[in-house]
Amino acid sequence: MAEEKTWALVSEVGGEHGYLEELADILKQHFRIICYRELLEDPVLHGPKIQVLFMWKYCPAAEPLLLGLLPSLKVVVSGGVGIDHLDVPFINSLGAKVANTPGVVSDSTADLTMGLLLASARKILDGHQIAIDPKTMHIPQSLMGVEVTGSTLGIIGMGEIGYKIAQRSKGFEMKILYHNRTRRNVEDEQAVRASYCESLDDLLRKSHFVVIAVKLTSDTTGLVGHRELSLMKPTATLVNISRGQVVDQDALVKALQSGSIRAAALDVTHPEPLPRDHPLLGLPNVLITPHIGISTYNTARRIVEKMVENALAAVKGLPVPNEVKLQLHN
Amino acid sequence: MQGVCYVRCVRRLWGPAQASQILNVTNMHRSVRQLQHKKVMEDNKPWALISEVGGQGYIEEVTDIMKQHFQIICHKDFLQNPLLHGPKIQAMFVWNALPAPEPALLSSLPSLKVVANGGVGIDHLDVSYITSLGVKVTNTPGVVSDATADIAMGLLLASARNIVEGHQIAVNPNTTHKQCQMGVEVTGSTLGIIGMGHIGCKIAQRGKGFDMKIVYHNRSRRNVEDEQAVGASYHDNMDDLLKASDFVVLAVNLTPETTGLISHRELSLMKPTATLVNISRGLVVDQDALVKALQSGTIRAAALDVTHPEPLPRDHPLLGLPNVLITPHVGTNTYTTTRRMVQRMVENAVAALKGQTIPNEVKPK
């Protein structure tokens, strides 16, 4: 008889929040997968078999009701690096570890950041819409963007992703300023020619492009609000690839409507997706993508592989490579 | 000072009423002299023919640059009375290929000394013909390169990561449940640059920041330092580049040799996961072949800042394909770069008129 694989709970395969077939196959190589819907058909029967909960795009949510059905749970593994949606202490209190997938997300997230920055600066969306519009008869001369080469980029949050954004901007001869909880070492700074701004206000005043790459914590919630937006140049662009709640969205709407800032490009909002009547959706100077920072075949595959790696370690009682342990002094 | 003494004398000699009349006439004469003087100053500026301000022409913000050195006349105004205006015109500024320096127009400009183009591409100019008339041709290389390299990267990233599609899903009032298609990885992928001139090199520089593996094809190989600066490998055989690349960027100028450079055969050599980015000229690509390649999945996608013609006819198949991103030739469309181009265009024209060394003269081959 073949050795039974460990049971792991997933949201679904396919569908809005589900795994692509190819990615689910990677999970299936090592685990016996059960979908959330299947679990609910007979939670008393299936629940106790499940040792791993794989979270993908926040689903299934690791909430008390669900966790209560999983007495054998050893680990909650979240695909992606953000863990603001997880109550780590609570999950730990149930005897389960929490793991995420840092590192593997950084390149594609930094790439998307640059893509959003360039698309916004050079009005690529508008350009495409004009180019394919059935009414377009002439090439418009008035579709003017702002210069990226040689401009000043302000990075708020110079972690792994922030640093990779700096690396990419260097190729565009951008002047790089950054603000971080702690200053990076000299070699790191010199490698990308980045200058530390101890004062966030300073960075906001000087930057043509402000990129938010922090993680969401109680300290960074609402980090960019009315005051911060009013410090920015009226020709500046805000790019957010962190979490929607880092920005005060109402303040952002006002700033964009009034011309306090030139434009915004957001891969993240709060909630996701925004309600269909949200003012952000109607503004001409906003570019929004549906949280696709890691949406490439390569990166998604690497994330799933790392999820498997962490889950296998937890199940075997070995050290979990990317265990999330909350800092005591956070 | 002299004016004040004059007024006092007149008032003393003639009494208030008559003095007033005389002074008014004198003032009028002075005003007219001043106006005439100003007009003479303006008339001293050479005349330049431009297409138009607004519309398909220049943005208002750059006209001051031209007016510093030239008296400008729009093509429409010129056509009101070509016999009157023609002989005055010494310079012609071409922007977006307008006004077209065709024989009919040029023959009505007997004093023309220079055709100054805004932009680096001059495929729309018959340089041999124009210079045979004793008229110089100039363009604006260099100043266009950064903005064009930026748009190349912008198109590459927008296509690779489905940014336009993503936005449409994010703001669509009806669909909240549609999944955005997975994109392809840019970091670490292979960037193949066809045409490694000033713009091509800047694209390579930018690609390097994404840890892309850079391969290039050019008429002539660049020197070792240039290659090492961006980690680029030369491919003598363009076919090799096409087979190896995840992103193929066209940055050549349009010549008889590069017309239709990318056709069925070249597209079929590319990977089915590859993206074609064109920031050169529409005619470098066989558009019918491109449509077929995109429809059949021979290549993954295309991102084009240039097409032939511009804009495409509204029923052109390229417009309907989901895996095509098109921008309306915005490669240099930033305020900063546009200003620099106009400045350079004016500098070239001024030098030509003064018989000085022209910074960017285009000589016939």
XYZ file of C-alpha atoms in Angstrom:
695
model
C 0.000 0.000 0.000
C 1.334 3.451 -0.918
C 2.293 5.650 2.006
C -0.510 8.030 2.686
C 0.313 11.592 2.043
C -0.329 14.184 4.687
C -3.635 15.968 4.326
C -3.477 19.664 3.480
C -6.356 22.106 3.214
C -6.519 24.559 0.300
C -9.171 27.022 -0.834
C -9.910 25.664 -4.290
C -8.257 24.778 -7.562
C -9.209 27.225 -10.288
C -11.737 29.979 -9.646
C -11.161 33.507 -8.420
C -8.922 32.756 -5.452
C -7.810 29.298 -6.366
C -4.639 27.703 -7.562
C -3.829 27.182 -11.177
C -3.848 23.480 -12.073
C -0.081 23.441 -12.582
C 0.473 24.898 -9.120
C -1.979 22.544 -7.459
C -0.031 19.694 -9.051
C 3.069 20.741 -7.126
C 1.110 20.550 -3.881
C -0.336 17.188 -4.864
C 3.113 15.708 -5.325
C 3.648 15.886 -1.563
C 0.216 16.231 -0.002
C -3.272 14.857 -0.198
C -5.170 18.006 -1.048
C -8.658 18.720 0.232
C -10.577 21.798 -0.859
C -12.439 23.986 1.623
C -15.790 23.062 0.101
C -15.030 19.352 0.493
C -14.028 19.863 4.142
C -17.325 21.556 4.873
C -19.226 18.572 3.461
C -18.000 16.496 6.404
C -15.798 18.499 8.777
C -16.007 15.892 11.557
C -14.621 13.239 9.240
C -12.038 15.287 7.351
C -11.004 17.935 9.884
C -8.848 15.792 12.186
C -6.843 14.457 9.213
C -5.615 17.889 8.188
C -2.131 18.847 9.363
C -1.418 21.709 6.951
C -3.377 24.788 5.929
C -2.133 26.383 2.722
C -3.264 29.989 2.318
C -3.323 31.519 -1.150
C -4.612 35.067 -1.696
C -5.819 35.052 1.919
C -7.967 31.936 1.426
C -9.024 29.949 3.317
C -8.963 32.516 6.125
C -7.262 31.173 9.265
C -10.144 32.145 11.511
C -11.146 30.587 14.844
C -14.190 28.817 13.375
C -12.116 27.064 10.729
C -9.133 26.388 12.971
C -11.530 24.872 15.491
C -12.244 22.143 12.924
C -8.569 21.253 12.581
C -7.322 19.711 15.826
C -4.273 18.119 14.146
C -3.094 21.304 12.464
C 0.674 21.668 12.607
C 1.241 24.650 10.342
C -0.443 27.508 8.490
C 1.625 28.340 5.427
C 0.785 31.583 3.658
C 1.873 32.129 0.056
C 3.542 35.537 -0.146
C 5.549 37.556 2.347
C 2.874 39.737 3.980
C 1.438 38.364 7.223
C -0.768 41.250 8.314
C -3.809 39.070 7.696
C -2.653 36.414 10.182
C -3.160 36.404 13.937
C 0.145 34.688 14.606
C -0.081 34.545 18.407
C -3.570 33.025 18.205
C -2.517 30.362 15.700
C 0.586 29.579 17.777
C -1.631 29.222 20.850
C -3.393 26.354 19.089
C -0.064 24.568 18.700
C 0.398 25.413 15.028
C 3.318 27.242 13.430
C 3.003 29.996 10.859
C 5.225 30.293 7.795
C 5.379 32.682 4.841
C 7.485 32.842 1.660
C 9.874 35.800 1.758
C 12.627 36.248 -0.794
C 10.943 34.475 -3.690
C 8.426 37.317 -4.041
C 10.887 40.174 -4.213
C 11.992 40.286 -7.848
C 8.572 40.107 -9.414
C 7.178 42.625 -6.924
C 9.998 45.044 -7.687
C 9.401 44.476 -11.413
C 5.720 45.283 -11.113
C 6.569 48.412 -9.137
C 8.721 49.689 -11.971
C 6.034 48.689 -14.444
C 3.430 50.707 -12.554
C 5.774 53.671 -12.196
C 6.567 53.747 -15.921
C 2.997 53.076 -17.016
C 1.756 55.954 -14.898
C 4.559 58.359 -15.786
C 4.284 57.741 -19.507
C 0.505 57.293 -19.671
C 0.714 53.885 -21.255
C -2.864 52.996 -20.335
C -4.252 56.217 -21.846
C -2.024 55.738 -24.870
C -3.301 52.239 -25.500
C -6.907 53.304 -25.114
C -6.405 56.107 -27.636
C -4.466 53.874 -30.003
C -7.260 51.309 -30.221
C -10.250 53.664 -29.899
C -12.497 53.350 -32.965
C -12.804 57.165 -33.029
C -9.061 57.889 -33.159
C -8.164 59.512 -36.471
C -4.920 61.277 -35.587
C -1.978 60.752 -33.287
C -2.511 63.161 -30.385
C 0.347 65.470 -29.477
C -1.136 66.351 -26.136
C -0.577 62.984 -24.464
C 2.403 64.140 -22.423
C 3.917 62.273 -19.554
C 6.620 63.062 -17.037
C 10.302 62.223 -17.348
C 11.508 59.132 -15.480
C 15.221 59.205 -16.342
C 17.086 61.425 -13.938
C 14.104 62.037 -11.683
C 14.068 61.540 -7.903
C 12.662 58.310 -6.518
C 11.710 58.169 -2.844
C 11.430 54.646 -1.424
C 9.543 54.276 1.830
C 10.533 50.905 3.243
C 13.946 49.737 2.123
C 13.630 46.040 2.858
C 14.397 43.354 0.305
C 11.742 44.579 -2.104
C 12.564 48.271 -1.586
C 16.197 47.574 -2.271
C 15.453 45.719 -5.486
C 13.342 48.661 -6.598
C 16.367 50.875 -5.980
C 18.539 48.525 -8.060
C 16.162 48.759 -11.001
C 15.824 52.536 -10.755
C 19.563 52.963 -10.904
C 19.455 51.814 -14.532
C 17.206 54.799 -15.230
C 19.712 57.147 -13.575
C 17.125 58.042 -10.970
C 18.287 59.849 -7.858
C 17.321 57.551 -5.000
C 16.182 58.640 -1.550
C 14.916 56.198 1.032
C 13.295 56.174 4.412
C 13.420 53.137 6.637
C 13.056 52.254 10.308
C 16.817 51.727 10.303
C 19.488 52.992 7.982
C 21.098 50.473 5.642
C 24.854 49.992 5.683
C 27.137 52.122 3.540
C 27.959 49.443 0.974
C 24.270 48.784 0.329
C 23.625 52.513 -0.071
C 26.576 53.052 -2.361
C 25.717 50.064 -4.535
C 22.481 51.756 -5.584
C 23.554 55.335 -4.837
C 20.734 55.790 -2.374
C 20.627 58.568 0.215
C 18.978 58.021 3.579
C 16.240 60.449 4.582
C 15.770 60.316 8.299
C 12.807 62.604 7.863
C 9.969 61.117 5.859
C 8.743 64.653 5.210
C 12.033 65.438 3.496
C 11.660 62.452 1.176
C 8.100 63.421 0.351
C 9.054 66.983 -0.545
C 11.933 66.023 -2.799
C 10.580 63.042 -4.715
C 9.043 62.881 -8.175
C 8.026 59.288 -7.533
C 7.164 58.013 -4.046
C 7.116 54.226 -3.735
C 5.651 52.582 -0.645
C 7.282 49.223 0.085
C 6.739 48.811 3.827
C 4.898 45.946 5.448
C 1.615 46.616 7.150
C 1.906 46.991 10.913
C 0.227 49.204 13.483
C 3.029 51.716 12.841
C 2.554 51.867 9.091
C -1.255 51.926 9.012
C -2.301 55.268 7.551
C 1.344 56.242 7.136
C 0.496 58.315 4.087
C -2.440 60.641 4.725
C -3.529 64.233 4.053
C -0.421 65.797 5.504
C 2.012 63.527 3.718
C 0.233 63.920 0.376
C 0.222 67.698 0.739
C 3.995 67.661 1.231
C 4.460 65.883 -2.082
C 5.097 67.811 -5.297
C 2.027 68.472 -7.444
C 3.960 66.765 -10.240
C 4.671 63.682 -8.119
C 3.348 60.147 -8.481
C 2.527 57.797 -5.605
C 3.127 54.081 -6.185
C 1.822 51.619 -3.593
C 2.814 47.958 -3.650
C 2.634 47.341 0.081
C -0.878 47.162 1.520
C -3.935 49.338 0.929
C -4.188 50.386 4.588
C -0.776 52.057 4.542
C -2.469 54.858 2.627
C -5.472 56.866 3.810
C -7.600 56.256 0.734
C -10.018 59.140 1.322
C -7.075 61.520 1.588
C -5.649 60.015 -1.581
C -8.893 60.581 -3.492
C -8.928 64.232 -2.422
C -5.279 64.724 -3.295
C -5.781 63.251 -6.764
C -8.953 65.250 -7.415
C -7.405 68.519 -6.323
C -4.080 68.061 -8.098
C -2.158 67.905 -4.837
C -0.272 65.085 -6.500
C -0.151 64.233 -10.200
C -1.168 60.579 -10.128
C -1.221 57.290 -8.235
C -0.492 53.719 -9.271
C -1.725 51.047 -6.873
C -1.316 47.296 -6.868
C -3.001 47.192 -3.480
C -6.145 48.782 -2.067
C -8.399 48.318 0.908
C -10.477 46.323 0.446
C -9.468 44.236 -2.563
C -11.252 44.655 -4.783
C -12.640 48.117 -4.100
C -16.423 48.500 -4.078
C -17.549 49.231 -7.616
C -18.712 52.734 -6.724
C -15.458 53.766 -5.022
C -14.235 57.205 -6.180
C -10.734 55.854 -6.901
C -12.143 53.809 -9.780
C -13.420 56.894 -11.565
C -10.317 59.075 -11.393
C -8.408 59.568 -14.663
C -5.050 59.835 -12.912
C -5.181 56.482 -11.104
C -3.788 53.194 -12.325
C -4.925 50.152 -10.331
C -3.898 46.543 -10.745
C -5.606 43.703 -8.843
C -2.720 42.720 -6.512
C -0.618 41.039 -9.166
C 2.772 41.728 -7.634
C 3.715 38.064 -7.716
C 1.593 36.987 -10.651
C 4.068 35.357 -12.954
C 4.263 31.624 -13.631
C 7.830 31.472 -12.368
C 7.251 33.312 -9.134
C 3.960 31.606 -8.349
C 5.668 28.257 -8.823
C 8.557 29.260 -6.565
C 6.104 30.429 -3.925
C 4.223 27.147 -3.993
C 7.495 25.200 -3.833
C 8.504 27.207 -0.797
C 5.104 26.645 0.794
C 5.598 22.894 0.326
C 9.108 23.066 1.757
C 7.877 24.822 4.896
C 4.884 22.527 5.332
C 6.967 19.344 4.985
C 9.422 20.616 7.602
C 6.634 21.425 10.042
C 4.957 18.050 9.554
C 8.268 16.238 10.124
C 8.961 18.249 13.261
C 12.032 19.850 11.676
C 12.927 23.568 11.860
C 10.619 25.491 9.561
C 12.756 27.604 7.153
C 10.414 30.592 7.033
C 8.673 30.343 10.350
C 7.060 33.628 11.335
C 8.033 34.498 14.852
C 6.755 37.862 15.959
C 9.337 40.275 17.393
C 8.750 40.917 21.075
C 9.412 44.641 20.660
C 7.419 45.151 17.431
C 15.171 113.587 -19.966
C 15.089 115.142 -23.418
C 11.394 114.286 -23.672
C 10.562 116.153 -20.465
C 12.439 119.327 -21.557
C 10.671 119.228 -24.902
C 7.277 119.001 -23.220
C 8.103 122.002 -20.956
C 9.276 124.080 -23.919
C 6.195 123.323 -25.947
C 3.906 124.163 -23.040
C 5.751 127.488 -22.387
C 5.647 128.511 -26.067
C 2.156 127.451 -27.034
C -0.103 127.507 -24.024
C -1.924 124.487 -22.602
C -4.552 123.652 -25.295
C -2.384 123.910 -28.361
C 0.550 122.405 -26.514
C -1.637 119.503 -25.705
C -2.498 118.935 -29.370
C 1.110 119.188 -30.501
C 2.281 116.906 -27.743
C -0.392 114.340 -28.598
C 0.763 114.269 -32.197
C 4.354 114.051 -31.052
C 3.463 111.241 -28.698
C 1.701 109.476 -31.488
C 4.716 109.837 -33.714
C 6.934 108.543 -30.938
C 4.640 105.563 -30.408
C 4.624 104.797 -34.094
C 8.415 105.070 -34.196
C 8.624 102.727 -31.237
C 6.300 100.237 -32.910
C 8.219 100.463 -36.128
C 11.446 99.938 -34.215
C 9.996 96.861 -32.519
C 8.717 95.535 -35.825
C 12.111 96.066 -37.382
C 13.621 94.067 -34.506
C 11.132 91.249 -35.107
C 11.573 91.486 -38.820
C 15.239 90.911 -38.209
C 14.360 87.452 -37.013
C 14.331 84.966 -39.834
C 11.049 83.332 -40.756
C 10.427 79.660 -40.029
C 7.615 77.481 -41.313
C 5.986 75.085 -38.842
C 3.028 72.730 -39.059
C 0.730 74.048 -36.319
C 0.432 74.745 -32.608
C -1.893 72.261 -30.952
C -3.570 69.457 -32.886
C -0.883 67.292 -34.432
C 1.696 70.018 -33.959
C 3.545 71.587 -31.080
C 2.312 71.984 -27.538
C 1.890 75.641 -26.639
C 4.655 75.439 -24.037
C 7.455 75.036 -26.588
C 6.591 77.805 -29.018
C 8.496 80.371 -26.937
C 11.703 78.482 -27.694
C 11.180 78.892 -31.424
C 10.052 82.522 -31.114
C 13.297 83.515 -29.399
C 15.079 83.138 -32.731
C 12.428 82.961 -35.384
C 9.306 84.587 -36.656
C 7.105 81.533 -37.006
C 4.351 80.985 -39.531
C 1.985 78.024 -39.500
C 1.444 75.982 -42.623
C -2.217 76.944 -42.782
C -1.347 80.680 -42.708
C 1.420 80.147 -45.232
C -1.043 78.565 -47.626
C -3.233 81.698 -47.487
C -0.569 83.473 -49.550
C 2.408 81.310 -50.480
C 3.717 83.844 -52.997
C 3.921 86.512 -50.310
C 5.214 84.364 -47.441
C 7.305 81.824 -49.318
C 10.341 83.949 -50.153
C 10.653 85.070 -46.490
C 11.043 81.571 -45.142
C 14.588 80.449 -44.444
C 13.930 77.542 -42.089
C 11.404 74.768 -41.976
C 10.725 72.869 -38.761
C 9.410 69.363 -39.275
C 7.551 67.736 -36.357
C 5.702 64.457 -36.676
C 6.693 64.501 -40.359
C 4.758 67.758 -40.853
C 4.833 69.870 -42.871
C 5.993 67.309 -45.429
C 9.056 68.659 -47.278
C 7.718 67.677 -50.693
C 8.732 69.210 -54.027
C 5.546 71.283 -54.294
C 6.167 72.918 -50.932
C 9.928 73.282 -51.265
C 9.640 74.952 -54.653
C 7.615 77.728 -53.026
C 10.423 78.378 -50.509
C 13.228 79.882 -52.606
C 15.088 81.240 -49.552
C 14.997 77.990 -47.620
C 18.334 77.158 -46.022
C 17.438 74.338 -43.651
C 14.892 71.623 -42.955
C 15.224 70.975 -39.222
C 13.550 67.826 -37.968
C 12.308 67.366 -34.392
C 13.267 63.777 -33.549
C 16.092 61.475 -34.598
C 14.331 59.369 -37.259
C 14.590 60.849 -40.755
C 13.108 58.038 -42.832
C 10.299 60.391 -43.845
C 12.789 62.864 -45.385
C 14.296 62.530 -48.840
C 17.674 63.801 -47.684
C 19.354 63.528 -51.114
C 16.603 65.508 -52.754
C 16.474 68.244 -50.123
C 20.244 68.697 -50.033
C 20.339 68.785 -53.856
C 18.354 72.014 -53.550
C 21.142 73.486 -51.448
C 19.110 73.022 -48.277
C 20.604 71.440 -45.167
C 18.844 68.725 -43.180
C 19.166 68.312 -39.416
C 17.701 66.036 -36.754
C 17.850 65.752 -32.964
C 19.758 62.639 -31.879
C 20.817 62.142 -28.288
C 18.119 64.235 -26.641
C 15.474 61.650 -27.524
C 17.283 58.614 -26.179
C 16.407 58.522 -22.485
C 12.689 59.030 -22.928
C 12.593 56.464 -25.745
C 14.504 53.888 -23.715
C 12.109 54.548 -20.842
C 9.072 53.888 -23.024
C 10.666 50.690 -24.332
C 11.006 49.412 -20.751
C 7.547 50.673 -19.861
C 6.022 48.751 -22.772
C 8.072 45.660 -21.975
C 6.934 45.638 -18.341
C 3.331 46.559 -19.077
C 3.097 43.714 -21.576
C 4.949 41.163 -19.472
C 2.890 41.864 -16.365
C -0.501 42.502 -17.994
C -0.792 45.932 -16.447
C -3.414 47.253 -18.868
C -5.547 44.150 -18.515
C -5.103 44.295 -14.761
C -6.309 47.880 -14.601
C -9.319 47.094 -16.721
C -10.288 44.265 -14.373
C -9.622 46.417 -11.304
C -11.913 49.263 -12.415
C -14.567 47.411 -14.399
C -17.948 48.139 -12.818
C -19.189 44.654 -13.683
C -16.461 42.165 -13.005
C -14.928 41.724 -9.611
C -14.290 38.051 -10.059
C -12.248 37.834 -13.175
C -8.731 36.530 -12.622
C -5.970 38.530 -14.190
C -3.892 36.405 -16.506
C -0.494 35.380 -15.156
C 2.370 37.368 -16.540
C 5.869 36.373 -17.511
C 8.980 37.016 -15.435
C 11.151 39.971 -16.394
C 13.941 39.608 -13.828
C 16.576 37.219 -15.054
C 15.036 36.825 -18.497
C 16.887 37.301 -21.808
C 16.570 40.673 -23.498
C 17.489 40.702 -27.189
C 18.166 44.165 -28.602
C 18.133 44.573 -32.369
C 19.856 47.867 -33.077
C 22.357 48.770 -30.412
C 22.731 52.479 -31.107
C 22.332 55.251 -28.548
C 18.808 54.197 -27.684
C 19.576 50.463 -27.780
C 22.431 50.913 -25.314
C 20.224 52.819 -22.916
C 17.659 50.051 -23.096
C 20.427 47.579 -22.245
C 21.430 49.728 -19.263
C 17.904 49.623 -17.957
C 17.535 45.916 -18.615
C 20.667 45.259 -16.600
C 18.998 46.732 -13.524
C 16.492 43.882 -13.762
C 19.302 41.292 -13.951
C 18.282 40.586 -17.521
C 20.699 38.670 -19.711
C 21.412 41.030 -22.593
C 22.120 39.923 -26.143
C 22.274 42.262 -29.111
C 22.523 42.390 -32.859
C 23.876 45.377 -34.716
C 25.363 46.224 -38.100
C 28.691 46.460 -36.322
C 29.808 45.103 -33.007
C 30.225 47.598 -30.174
C 33.525 47.872 -28.333
C 34.351 45.700 -25.347
C 33.894 48.433 -22.725
C 30.391 49.240 -24.004
C 29.501 45.544 -23.940
C 30.894 44.943 -20.480
C 29.198 48.034 -19.063
C 25.833 46.389 -19.614
C 26.913 42.760 -19.737
C 25.788 42.442 -23.349
C 26.744 39.601 -25.712
C 26.970 40.186 -29.437
C 25.094 37.889 -31.800
C 26.443 38.181 -35.303
C 23.512 36.086 -36.448
C 20.170 37.718 -35.699
C 18.484 34.301 -35.824
C 20.430 33.250 -32.727
C 19.182 36.306 -30.888
C 15.603 35.586 -31.885
C 15.835 31.989 -30.648
C 17.402 32.941 -27.336
C 15.329 35.939 -26.284
C 12.341 36.237 -23.972
C 11.942 39.875 -25.000
C 12.973 41.153 -28.433
C 13.281 44.934 -28.668
C 13.611 46.668 -32.048
C 15.669 49.847 -31.834
C 17.016 50.203 -35.369
C 16.443 53.153 -37.643
C 14.306 52.613 -40.725
C 16.336 52.105 -43.893
C 15.891 49.917 -46.975
C 17.893 47.251 -45.104
C 15.675 47.250 -42.021
C 12.323 47.477 -43.806
C 10.449 44.246 -43.111
C 13.375 43.038 -41.000
C 10.978 41.068 -38.818
C 8.655 38.898 -40.821
C 7.162 35.367 -40.768
C 10.502 33.621 -40.584
C 11.902 35.788 -37.808
C 8.716 35.560 -35.749
C 8.661 31.791 -36.101
C 12.193 31.610 -34.713
C 11.096 33.401 -31.550
C 9.959 31.501 -28.468
C 6.198 31.050 -28.088
C 6.626 32.709 -24.670
C 8.468 35.697 -26.156
C 7.339 39.307 -26.441
C 8.183 41.653 -29.321
C 8.638 45.324 -28.441
C 8.894 47.836 -31.290
C 10.013 51.405 -30.671
C 11.699 51.944 -34.042
C 9.346 52.302 -37.003
C 6.236 50.356 -37.999
C 7.754 49.327 -41.338
C 10.570 47.402 -39.659
C 7.951 44.752 -38.924
C 5.794 42.921 -41.453
C 2.499 43.696 -39.769
C 0.498 40.959 -41.484
C 3.046 38.399 -40.340
C 2.854 39.849 -36.832
C -0.932 39.520 -36.746
C -0.679 35.865 -37.749
C 2.056 35.167 -35.222
C 0.018 36.714 -32.417
C -3.193 34.941 -33.412
C -1.514 31.548 -33.652
C 0.519 31.859 -30.460
C 3.800 31.780 -32.372
C 4.823 34.559 -30.006
C 3.178 35.473 -26.700
C 2.577 39.178 -27.204
C 3.655 42.435 -28.830
C 4.010 45.973 -27.512
C 4.256 48.663 -30.165
C 4.868 52.382 -29.886
C 5.058 52.524 -33.677
C 2.909 51.109 -36.453
C 2.416 51.674 -40.144
C 0.518 53.806 -40.712
C 0.034 55.895 -37.572
C -2.636 55.606 -36.509
C -3.682 52.223 -37.882
C -6.944 52.031 -39.824
C -9.720 51.459 -37.311
C -10.525 48.026 -38.677
C -6.932 46.758 -38.526
C -6.666 43.285 -36.948
C -3.887 44.410 -34.583
C -6.397 46.594 -32.745
C -8.561 43.636 -31.842
C -5.916 41.262 -30.517
C -5.878 40.743 -26.740
C -2.117 40.194 -26.651
C -1.147 43.513 -28.245
C -0.326 46.729 -26.438
C -0.148 49.814 -28.665
C 0.780 53.363 -27.743
C 0.396 56.248 -30.219
C 4.096 57.027 -30.816
C 4.705 58.585 -27.417
C 8.384 57.667 -27.215
C 9.480 61.235 -26.599
C 6.276 62.587 -25.092
C 7.466 64.214 -21.896
C 7.582 67.971 -21.362
C 11.297 67.812 -20.598
C 12.277 65.825 -23.672
C 9.960 67.719 -25.997
C 11.508 70.997 -24.883
C 15.000 69.619 -25.390
C 14.096 68.447 -28.881
C 12.695 71.822 -29.872
C 15.745 73.550 -28.401
C 18.066 71.331 -30.401
C 15.982 71.756 -33.539
C 16.188 75.550 -33.180
C 19.942 75.429 -32.446
C 20.490 73.430 -35.607
C 18.451 75.863 -37.671
C 20.162 78.937 -36.219
C 23.589 77.450 -36.966
C 22.536 76.622 -40.519
C 21.307 80.158 -41.147
C 24.457 81.698 -39.703
C 26.675 79.428 -41.769
C 28.180 77.993 -38.563
C 28.970 74.369 -37.806
C 25.670 72.571 -37.479
C 25.463 70.284 -34.436
C 23.325 67.585 -36.065
C 23.567 67.853 -39.810
C 22.260 64.858 -41.730
C 24.347 64.345 -44.840
C 23.175 62.361 -47.828
C 24.748 58.913 -48.124
